[in-house]
Amino acid sequence: MKKLMVLALVMVVVGVGVMLNVEAVPTVPPIPSISPTNPPATEPPSDGGGIKTPTVEGLQKFEVISAEEIMEGYAGSSIDYNLKVIQKGYPNLTVTLTAEVPDKWKASFSKNDFILKADDAVELQLSLSLPETISAEQHEIKIHATGKGEEKTVEVEDSVTVTAMTYLVDVGLTNFQLTPPNPQVGESVTISVTAVNFTQRAISNVVVELVVNSTLASRQTIDLDGGISQPMTFGWRAESGTFNLVVRAQASGDNNRKNDSVSQRITLGEATGQADSLFSQGLSLFTQGKYTQAQSLFSNAAIRYVEVGDSERAMQATQYEELCSSYVNAQNLMSQGDSAFNAGDFEMAAQYYTQARDKYMEIGDTDLQSAAQEKLDNALASTGFPIDMKYVGISVAAVAVIALVTLLISRRRGRPMRPVESSASRFRLEEPESEAPAPPSSRPVSTSAREAAPARDVSPAELVQFHQKTEDALSRFSKSYIRGNLQQAMRVYLSLEGEKKQLPRGRDLELERIINANLKELEHRIFGTF
């Protein structure tokens, strides 16, 4: 009897193995890791800061370097260079520094005749004092460093050359400002600048001009004492179009042209209206779920806002552009998942759906997150092995034959036989009973599934809790806060809208009216900026 039962189990196992009829999928063996060869050891940079110089293991070095190659100065002023002396592989050295400078110049080092220990570095400063009768030209300054060991057993040298640009006269302009900063067409505009005398000598007849689109609009002449700055203003009436506003200064003998002018480009009138129109069109497409078209419009709007000098609106348009980009990426992942699912590659489809779900979760769109989760569930369910009913029937028939033979043998021997229905039922495919409850799913339910399901009981306390969430959102997301945190506000708003859809209606009409009004106000703050 035991042998027959074992034979029955063996046939069931064989039948199930044939039933699965799954083609073996070759597995790719893991790529063996290749241990990288050890890179050559390099010497770490010194702790002294400043310019870091490469070192070579086992070699001796003595070097003086400068953090600045070119510096500018004026008559009667000073120029400072930051230096560093490095030695490696030598014993302690006494370092002496000298500098070759033009006639009547004075050079001084913040440190000199100091001890430089082995494998160490010392930072110091060279100050050049310029005479009052300096000429406007370029000067080469050569800095020498000599290191001597104790009892003069070692002596090493190095040098570095730096450049000093000197000016006898130098007038510059700074602090360009418009008042108001974002003028309207026809409005009077005040242009403010500051004229600066960078030298220590008085400069007369400095001409300062306002030029609009290469056309002279206004001119003033001033005198500046040595080291003095003077605020200046010009008037201009804003017009429609794009304007390049330039304020420039001219002084006799001033050869430094790098600081002689300041400017700003501004666009008024039609360009601002075009930017607003692009933004509004993008917002309309965004609410319709047409994220690719909306992304292009927001990008163009941001460019226009930058051109007209409206950085705040340019930032808002850029934030919407980034949000659209996230939606487009999520949609592409969903499309790739659909293609893989239709091709029967359910594992790859599940990967794409998972990435799309996580992207929607990052955005804060609970509805699309649930839709991605539903497709992910379907893909995971489809990864199960296909069942061939022909082999199911063969297996069941084999079990039935063995059970019948066992029963006949048992009766012939006169021994009572246990019913085998319970063991046979293990291998029989039975339909689930109608009264048996379906196991609950741990995954989120899709939007369509929620709408089809009957409304669940929601206590007034839950409605009050959701109402408090909307009140907190209104308190937190003011219009000024939304301008700097647009994506965060969008996520909270979309999350609240998705949560509201799960609540049934008609439980507390007054509270539901307040909730709808709060969400409407939050929507107005986000989308009603323009």
GROMACS .gro file of C-alpha atoms in nm, residues 19-180:
model
  162
   19MET     CA    1   0.208   2.067  -1.685
   20LEU     CA    2   0.425   2.371  -1.628
   21ASN     CA    3   0.584   2.321  -1.969
   22VAL     CA    4   0.808   2.621  -1.916
   23GLU     CA    5   1.096   2.674  -2.147
   24ALA     CA    6   1.421   2.706  -1.965
   25VAL     CA    7   1.560   3.056  -1.975
   26PRO     CA    8   1.936   3.058  -1.995
   27THR     CA    9   2.092   3.256  -1.718
   28VAL     CA   10   2.389   3.479  -1.777
   29PRO     CA   11   2.668   3.401  -1.535
   30PRO     CA   12   2.787   3.700  -1.337
   31ILE     CA   13   3.082   3.881  -1.481
   32PRO     CA   14   3.382   3.807  -1.262
   33SER     CA   15   3.516   4.112  -1.090
   34ILE     CA   16   3.853   4.223  -1.212
   35SER     CA   17   4.072   4.351  -0.939
   36PRO     CA   18   4.217   4.679  -1.053
   37THR     CA   19   4.586   4.722  -1.052
   38ASN     CA   20   4.709   4.946  -0.780
   39PRO     CA   21   4.764   5.299  -0.910
   40PRO     CA   22   5.099   5.457  -0.848
   41ALA     CA   23   5.118   5.629  -0.514
   42THR     CA   24   5.101   6.005  -0.525
   43GLU     CA   25   5.213   6.254  -0.269
   44PRO     CA   26   4.920   6.433  -0.095
   45PRO     CA   27   4.909   6.812  -0.126
   46SER     CA   28   5.065   7.019   0.145
   47ASP     CA   29   4.854   7.156   0.427
   48GLY     CA   30   4.961   7.512   0.375
   49GLY     CA   31   4.681   7.607   0.131
   50GLY     CA   32   4.737   7.848  -0.156
   51ILE     CA   33   4.880   7.711  -0.477
   52LYS     CA   34   4.924   7.331  -0.463
   53THR     CA   35   5.225   7.200  -0.656
   54PRO     CA   36   5.269   6.840  -0.769
   55THR     CA   37   5.543   6.639  -0.602
   56VAL     CA   38   5.724   6.325  -0.717
   57GLU     CA   39   5.805   6.047  -0.474
   58GLY     CA   40   6.174   6.022  -0.393
   59LEU     CA   41   6.284   6.355  -0.555
   60GLN     CA   42   6.410   6.671  -0.385
   61LYS     CA   43   6.240   7.003  -0.448
   62PHE     CA   44   6.279   7.370  -0.354
   63GLU     CA   45   6.031   7.613  -0.510
   64VAL     CA   46   5.881   7.961  -0.466
   65ILE     CA   47   5.539   8.028  -0.625
   66SER     CA   48   5.290   8.318  -0.644
   67ALA     CA   49   4.911   8.291  -0.621
   68GLU     CA   50   4.875   8.595  -0.850
   69GLU     CA   51   5.045   8.634  -1.186
   70ILE     CA   52   4.921   8.988  -1.268
   71MET     CA   53   4.819   9.265  -1.025
   72GLU     CA   54   4.717   9.629  -1.081
   73GLY     CA   55   4.828   9.937  -0.889
   74TYR     CA   56   4.818  10.316  -0.890
   75ALA     CA   57   5.062  10.597  -0.818
   76GLY     CA   58   5.118  10.628  -0.443
   77SER     CA   59   4.946  10.295  -0.365
   78SER     CA   60   5.072   9.941  -0.300
   79ILE     CA   61   5.040   9.598  -0.464
   80ASP     CA   62   5.040   9.274  -0.264
   81TYR     CA   63   5.132   8.924  -0.388
   82ASN     CA   64   5.068   8.603  -0.192
   83LEU     CA   65   5.374   8.375  -0.204
   84LYS     CA   66   5.454   8.022  -0.093
   85VAL     CA   67   5.794   7.856  -0.044
   86ILE     CA   68   5.809   7.475  -0.054
   87GLN     CA   69   6.090   7.229   0.011
   88LYS     CA   70   6.101   6.849  -0.002
   89GLY     CA   71   6.381   6.609   0.067
   90TYR     CA   72   6.628   6.863   0.210
   91PRO     CA   73   6.730   6.919   0.570
   92ASN     CA   74   6.611   7.234   0.749
   93LEU     CA   75   6.685   7.541   0.535
   94THR     CA   76   6.724   7.910   0.613
   95VAL     CA   77   6.530   8.089   0.336
   96THR     CA   78   6.617   8.441   0.217
   97LEU     CA   79   6.393   8.630  -0.029
   98THR     CA   80   6.475   8.927  -0.256
   99ALA     CA   81   6.283   9.107  -0.534
  100GLU     CA   82   6.402   9.297  -0.842
  101VAL     CA   83   6.180   9.609  -0.868
  102PRO     CA   84   6.184   9.931  -1.079
  103ASP     CA   85   6.361  10.244  -0.957
  104LYS     CA   86   6.199  10.418  -0.656
  105TRP     CA   87   5.981  10.116  -0.583
  106LYS     CA   88   6.002   9.950  -0.243
  107ALA     CA   89   5.962   9.578  -0.177
  108SER     CA   90   5.902   9.416   0.161
  109PHE     CA   91   5.828   9.058   0.266
  110SER     CA   92   5.604   8.966   0.560
  111LYS     CA   93   5.856   8.688   0.642
  112ASN     CA   94   6.224   8.664   0.555
  113ASP     CA   95   6.531   8.477   0.672
  114PHE     CA   96   6.309   8.207   0.821
  115ILE     CA   97   6.363   7.837   0.887
  116LEU     CA   98   6.192   7.602   0.642
  117LYS     CA   99   6.176   7.250   0.782
  118ALA     CA  100   6.207   6.935   0.574
  119ASP     CA  101   5.896   6.850   0.367
  120ASP     CA  102   5.725   7.175   0.475
  121ALA     CA  103   5.584   7.495   0.319
  122VAL     CA  104   5.561   7.856   0.437
  123GLU     CA  105   5.316   8.120   0.312
  124LEU     CA  106   5.402   8.490   0.311
  125GLN     CA  107   5.324   8.818   0.133
  126LEU     CA  108   5.524   9.053  -0.087
  127SER     CA  109   5.418   9.420  -0.073
  128LEU     CA  110   5.527   9.666  -0.343
  129SER     CA  111   5.505  10.039  -0.259
  130LEU     CA  112   5.462  10.254  -0.574
  131PRO     CA  113   5.599  10.612  -0.602
  132GLU     CA  114   5.385  10.917  -0.676
  133THR     CA  115   5.551  10.976  -1.015
  134ILE     CA  116   5.475  10.636  -1.160
  135SER     CA  117   5.403  10.595  -1.532
  136ALA     CA  118   5.127  10.385  -1.688
  137GLU     CA  119   5.299  10.071  -1.807
  138GLN     CA  120   5.365   9.700  -1.743
  139HIS     CA  121   5.645   9.596  -1.505
  140GLU     CA  122   5.806   9.254  -1.456
  141ILE     CA  123   5.900   9.176  -1.093
  142LYS     CA  124   6.143   8.887  -1.035
  143ILE     CA  125   6.135   8.721  -0.691
  144HIS     CA  126   6.439   8.516  -0.578
  145ALA     CA  127   6.447   8.256  -0.300
  146THR     CA  128   6.765   8.104  -0.159
  147GLY     CA  129   6.773   7.816   0.089
  148LYS     CA  130   7.086   7.730   0.290
  149GLY     CA  131   7.141   7.435   0.518
  150GLU     CA  132   7.327   7.439   0.848
  151GLU     CA  133   7.700   7.501   0.813
  152LYS     CA  134   7.633   7.573   0.442
  153THR     CA  135   7.629   7.205   0.355
  154VAL     CA  136   7.332   7.263   0.120
  155GLU     CA  137   7.237   7.569  -0.089
  156VAL     CA  138   6.940   7.574  -0.330
  157GLU     CA  139   6.775   7.854  -0.530
  158ASP     CA  140   6.452   7.926  -0.718
  159SER     CA  141   6.271   8.229  -0.864
  160VAL     CA  142   5.934   8.336  -0.998
  161THR     CA  143   5.834   8.637  -1.215
  162VAL     CA  144   5.510   8.832  -1.165
  163THR     CA  145   5.358   9.129  -1.351
  164ALA     CA  146   5.251   9.467  -1.211
  165MET     CA  147   5.019   9.689  -1.419
  166THR     CA  148   5.039  10.052  -1.302
  167TYR     CA  149   4.809  10.345  -1.382
  168LEU     CA  150   4.865  10.715  -1.320
  169VAL     CA  151   4.495  10.791  -1.382
  170ASP     CA  152   4.207  10.548  -1.331
  171VAL     CA  153   3.838  10.642  -1.308
  172GLY     CA  154   3.571  10.372  -1.300
  173LEU     CA  155   3.193  10.330  -1.262
  174THR     CA  156   3.004  10.093  -1.028
  175ASN     CA  157   2.656  10.030  -0.880
  176PHE     CA  158   2.433  10.060  -1.188
  177GLN     CA  159   2.065  10.073  -1.075
  178LEU     CA  160   1.723  10.148  -1.226
  179THR     CA  161   1.442  10.310  -1.029
  180PRO     CA  162   1.187  10.159  -1.053
   0.00000   0.00000   0.00000
